[in-house]
């Protein structure tokens, strides 16, 4: 059973916990990009993505909760309601990652360090709770969750808003470079305009 804190709130009043399907379904049903993707963009190869309907993507995410012992993400709560989600899983669970130009180039320039690599692939924050620290709470929780389940490294592929100041919310589901920097991540490769591969050690966040 997970030991990621599900009770004590952060100073900003946000609680985090390993995700449960019912809460994720309710959060995603509020609309926005999540209702179309259901966090399957990285789990499906390009051809598979095109062949799956919105409902089929939803069922795939539901199946991940049913089949896997470890949930595929974490949730943030405010006033007892889920207001944010971050998907986090071993890199091998995301086949599309290997097709990303950013990852292909970075692996040639700076191959991944030895150890188990997990990826924080996307964020969903309810419109009513944006700019309130939810994404930062989710990223912190995702790193702790990954460390607890054996990750040595955690990485993400955020958007560099300094070079893409007009990026919309639909572009920022990967998170931002500033967000990852605040959480202790360092840039490994930024050779693709507007994006960066960022990585940090996870083990130091392992819960005792």
CSV table of C-alpha atoms in Angstrom, one decimal, residues 66-145:
chain,number,residue,atom,x,y,z
A,66,UNK,CA,-8.0,-2.3,-12.9
A,67,UNK,CA,-5.1,-4.3,-14.1
A,68,UNK,CA,-2.1,-2.6,-12.5
A,69,UNK,CA,-1.2,-2.9,-8.8
A,70,UNK,CA,0.2,0.6,-8.9
A,71,UNK,CA,-2.1,3.4,-10.1
A,72,UNK,CA,-0.9,5.4,-13.1
A,73,UNK,CA,-0.9,8.8,-11.4
A,74,UNK,CA,-1.5,11.0,-8.4
A,75,UNK,CA,-4.3,13.4,-7.5
A,76,UNK,CA,-4.5,16.8,-5.8
A,77,UNK,CA,-7.4,17.7,-3.5
A,78,UNK,CA,-8.8,21.0,-2.3
A,79,UNK,CA,-11.8,21.2,0.0
A,80,UNK,CA,-12.3,17.5,-0.3
A,81,UNK,CA,-12.6,17.4,-4.1
A,82,UNK,CA,-10.0,16.3,-6.7
A,83,UNK,CA,-8.8,19.4,-8.5
A,84,UNK,CA,-5.7,18.0,-10.3
A,85,UNK,CA,-4.0,14.9,-11.7
A,86,UNK,CA,-0.5,14.1,-12.8
A,87,UNK,CA,0.3,10.9,-14.7
A,88,UNK,CA,3.5,9.2,-13.6
A,89,UNK,CA,4.7,5.7,-14.5
A,90,UNK,CA,7.9,3.9,-15.6
A,91,UNK,CA,9.2,5.2,-19.0
A,92,UNK,CA,8.6,1.8,-20.5
A,93,UNK,CA,4.9,2.3,-20.0
A,94,UNK,CA,4.9,5.1,-22.5
A,95,UNK,CA,5.7,3.7,-26.0
A,96,UNK,CA,5.3,7.1,-27.7
A,97,UNK,CA,8.1,8.6,-25.6
A,98,UNK,CA,10.7,6.8,-27.7
A,99,UNK,CA,9.3,8.5,-30.8
A,100,UNK,CA,9.6,12.1,-29.4
A,101,UNK,CA,12.3,14.0,-31.3
A,102,UNK,CA,13.3,15.5,-28.0
A,103,UNK,CA,14.0,12.1,-26.4
A,104,UNK,CA,15.6,10.6,-29.5
A,105,UNK,CA,18.1,13.5,-29.7
A,106,UNK,CA,18.8,13.7,-26.0
A,107,UNK,CA,19.5,10.0,-25.8
A,108,UNK,CA,22.2,10.4,-28.5
A,109,UNK,CA,23.7,13.4,-26.8
A,110,UNK,CA,23.2,12.4,-23.1
A,111,UNK,CA,22.1,8.8,-22.7
A,112,UNK,CA,19.9,8.1,-19.7
A,113,UNK,CA,21.8,7.3,-16.4
A,114,UNK,CA,21.6,3.8,-15.1
A,115,UNK,CA,18.6,2.9,-13.0
A,116,UNK,CA,14.8,2.8,-13.2
A,117,UNK,CA,13.4,5.8,-15.0
A,118,UNK,CA,9.9,7.1,-14.4
A,119,UNK,CA,8.1,9.9,-16.4
A,120,UNK,CA,5.7,12.6,-15.3
A,121,UNK,CA,4.0,12.8,-18.6
A,122,UNK,CA,1.0,15.2,-18.1
A,123,UNK,CA,-0.9,17.4,-15.8
A,124,UNK,CA,-4.7,18.2,-15.6
A,125,UNK,CA,-5.8,21.0,-13.3
A,126,UNK,CA,-9.4,22.1,-12.9
A,127,UNK,CA,-10.0,25.5,-14.4
A,128,UNK,CA,-11.3,26.7,-11.0
A,129,UNK,CA,-7.9,25.9,-9.4
A,130,UNK,CA,-5.3,27.1,-11.8
A,131,UNK,CA,-2.5,29.3,-10.6
A,132,UNK,CA,-3.0,28.1,-7.1
A,133,UNK,CA,0.0,25.8,-6.7
A,134,UNK,CA,-1.8,22.6,-7.7
A,135,UNK,CA,0.7,21.6,-10.5
A,136,UNK,CA,3.6,22.0,-8.1
A,137,UNK,CA,1.9,19.9,-5.5
A,138,UNK,CA,1.2,17.3,-8.1
A,139,UNK,CA,4.8,17.2,-9.3
A,140,UNK,CA,6.2,16.9,-5.8
A,141,UNK,CA,3.7,14.0,-5.1
A,142,UNK,CA,4.6,12.3,-8.4
A,143,UNK,CA,8.3,12.3,-7.6
A,144,UNK,CA,7.7,10.9,-4.1
A,145,UNK,CA,5.3,8.3,-5.6
